[in-house]
Amino acid sequence: MSELVIMAPNSDEQPARLPRLLSGIQPTSDSYHLGNYLGAVKQWVSLQSSYEAFYCVVDLHALTLDLPAPDVLRERTRVSVAQLLAAGLDPQQCTLFLQSHVPEHTRLSWVLECMTGYGEAARMTQFKDKASRGGAEHHSVGLLTYPVLQAADILVYEADAVPVGEDQRQHLELTRTLAQRFNSRYGNTFTVPDAVIPKATAKILDLQDPSKKMSKSLGDAGTINLLDDASSLTKKIKRAVTDTDTAVRFDPEAKPGVSNLLTILGALTDRPVHDVAGDFDGQGYGALKSAVADATVAFAEPFAKRTNDLLADPAELDRILADGADRARAVASVTLAAAYERIGFLSPTEARR
Ligand code: TRP
């Protein structure tokens, strides 16, 4: 038996380990917005100490809708990494890395693509949504296989837990299905991961259209970009859609705009939303908006400063990423080698040493 089999995932010889966690975020824009932070990154920071956490900036996925200019992609990737560090990811505690630095993701993805039905991929609601925007001829095969690459991102680390937003639930289901399909065809190889969709996670809505999740694609006026300056942050928040009533009350059905502002304030000040709402008894929307603007600026200003300090030292960022890639590859290469062997690919003896 080769050494590889002894080291195979899920084998009894493996020492006990902390539960493993993986998540990914796209480097699609220059500034993360408050929804990215409060809905995802803040949880990443708090989970990094209780899990063996792998956090991946999914730069390969950033090509699926269009091909960004090379300089733009490079810049966004660096700015994304800097922001994740500024938000509190600690490279001593977690493994922070770029998807494109770990070739095992795409090497596993190919195999999983061959195990995914065309219709199965085409039925993904996110694919259908994205493909229905703009002419179909503009959409790449990569958009269709996006969730399969995502499954590879997760399975190649044998992640137990995957913190994601509600909108990723279907992709996680596909990941579990593919893990099980592989395991039943080739023998137990992949951990079947659980989605961790924290209930307490604030779902931040668009300031202009609070029926939708905050998203850059809905337009700039509804998005609180963390790297914006204080005056534009304040202006945007003051222009947030409310309603014709005047009472500040948490009622997401009847008062989505006001409730969203309360959610933001609660999440930024770590207080329950109903407590926060109580502060505004007898006060109008102006007072609420001022408080939200103040809390946002109080978070965003030092965040932007930390981000810019990190960006001022690109060699240090590169060092952090190189180290993250080494640690990620150490895990991913073992899982991939075991999977490839089980599939029946001949062993590349060279690479195994
Ligand atoms: N599709 C995810 C999103 O849009 C990003 C992502 C890519 C991801 N690979 C992942 C999330 C792996 C969790 C795990 O949010």
mmCIF file of N, CA and C and ligand atoms in Angstrom, residues 22-26 58 61 146 150 153-154 162 164 168 171, ligand 1:
data_model
loop_
_atom_site.group_PDB
_atom_site.id
_atom_site.type_symbol
_atom_site.label_atom_id
_atom_site.label_comp_id
_atom_site.label_asym_id
_atom_site.label_seq_id
_atom_site.Cartn_x
_atom_site.Cartn_y
_atom_site.Cartn_z
ATOM 1 N N LEU A 22 -14.784 25.869 5.781
ATOM 2 C CA LEU A 22 -14.318 26.594 4.604
ATOM 3 C C LEU A 22 -15.402 27.546 4.131
ATOM 4 N N SER A 23 -14.975 28.743 3.749
ATOM 5 C CA SER A 23 -15.912 29.602 3.038
ATOM 6 C C SER A 23 -15.169 30.413 1.986
ATOM 7 N N GLY A 24 -15.940 30.983 1.078
ATOM 8 C CA GLY A 24 -15.343 31.744 -0.016
ATOM 9 C C GLY A 24 -16.086 33.045 -0.253
ATOM 10 N N ILE A 25 -15.351 33.999 -0.766
ATOM 11 C CA ILE A 25 -15.980 35.282 -1.116
ATOM 12 C C ILE A 25 -15.358 35.773 -2.418
ATOM 13 N N GLN A 26 -16.184 36.365 -3.245
ATOM 14 C CA GLN A 26 -15.677 36.850 -4.533
ATOM 15 C C GLN A 26 -14.967 38.193 -4.385
ATOM 16 N N VAL A 58 -12.314 33.815 -3.956
ATOM 17 C CA VAL A 58 -12.552 32.956 -5.123
ATOM 18 C C VAL A 58 -12.380 33.754 -6.413
ATOM 19 N N HIS A 61 -13.829 32.200 -9.620
ATOM 20 C CA HIS A 61 -15.263 32.463 -9.783
ATOM 21 C C HIS A 61 -15.536 33.880 -10.294
ATOM 22 N N TYR A 146 -20.180 26.985 -12.328
ATOM 23 C CA TYR A 146 -19.831 27.733 -11.110
ATOM 24 C C TYR A 146 -20.057 26.921 -9.828
ATOM 25 N N GLN A 150 -17.468 25.476 -6.890
ATOM 26 C CA GLN A 150 -17.715 25.770 -5.475
ATOM 27 C C GLN A 150 -17.705 24.475 -4.650
ATOM 28 N N ASP A 153 -14.187 23.527 -4.140
ATOM 29 C CA ASP A 153 -13.569 24.392 -3.115
ATOM 30 C C ASP A 153 -13.762 23.785 -1.727
ATOM 31 N N ILE A 154 -14.942 23.268 -1.517
ATOM 32 C CA ILE A 154 -15.325 22.784 -0.186
ATOM 33 C C ILE A 154 -14.784 21.376 0.054
ATOM 34 N N VAL A 162 -19.702 24.865 6.407
ATOM 35 C CA VAL A 162 -19.545 25.911 5.409
ATOM 36 C C VAL A 162 -20.495 27.063 5.745
ATOM 37 N N VAL A 164 -22.431 30.132 5.059
ATOM 38 C CA VAL A 164 -22.878 30.843 3.853
ATOM 39 C C VAL A 164 -24.220 31.509 4.134
ATOM 40 N N GLN A 168 -27.048 30.636 -0.732
ATOM 41 C CA GLN A 168 -26.113 29.586 -1.162
ATOM 42 C C GLN A 168 -26.568 28.189 -0.762
ATOM 43 N N HIS A 171 -26.532 25.613 -3.532
ATOM 44 C CA HIS A 171 -25.182 25.197 -3.923
ATOM 45 C C HIS A 171 -24.589 24.227 -2.904
HETATM 46 N N1 TRP B 1 -20.797 31.261 -4.309
HETATM 47 C C1 TRP B 1 -20.373 31.915 -3.089
HETATM 48 C C2 TRP B 1 -21.090 33.261 -2.978
HETATM 49 O O1 TRP B 1 -21.406 33.846 -3.980
HETATM 50 C C3 TRP B 1 -18.878 32.110 -3.058
HETATM 51 C C4 TRP B 1 -18.155 30.810 -2.916
HETATM 52 C C5 TRP B 1 -17.340 30.221 -3.837
HETATM 53 C C6 TRP B 1 -18.169 29.974 -1.785
HETATM 54 N N2 TRP B 1 -16.838 29.074 -3.348
HETATM 55 C C7 TRP B 1 -17.320 28.880 -2.092
HETATM 56 C C8 TRP B 1 -18.822 30.035 -0.545
HETATM 57 C C9 TRP B 1 -17.138 27.839 -1.191
HETATM 58 C C10 TRP B 1 -18.627 28.987 0.350
HETATM 59 C C11 TRP B 1 -17.788 27.913 0.030
HETATM 60 O O2 TRP B 1 -21.268 33.738 -1.900
#
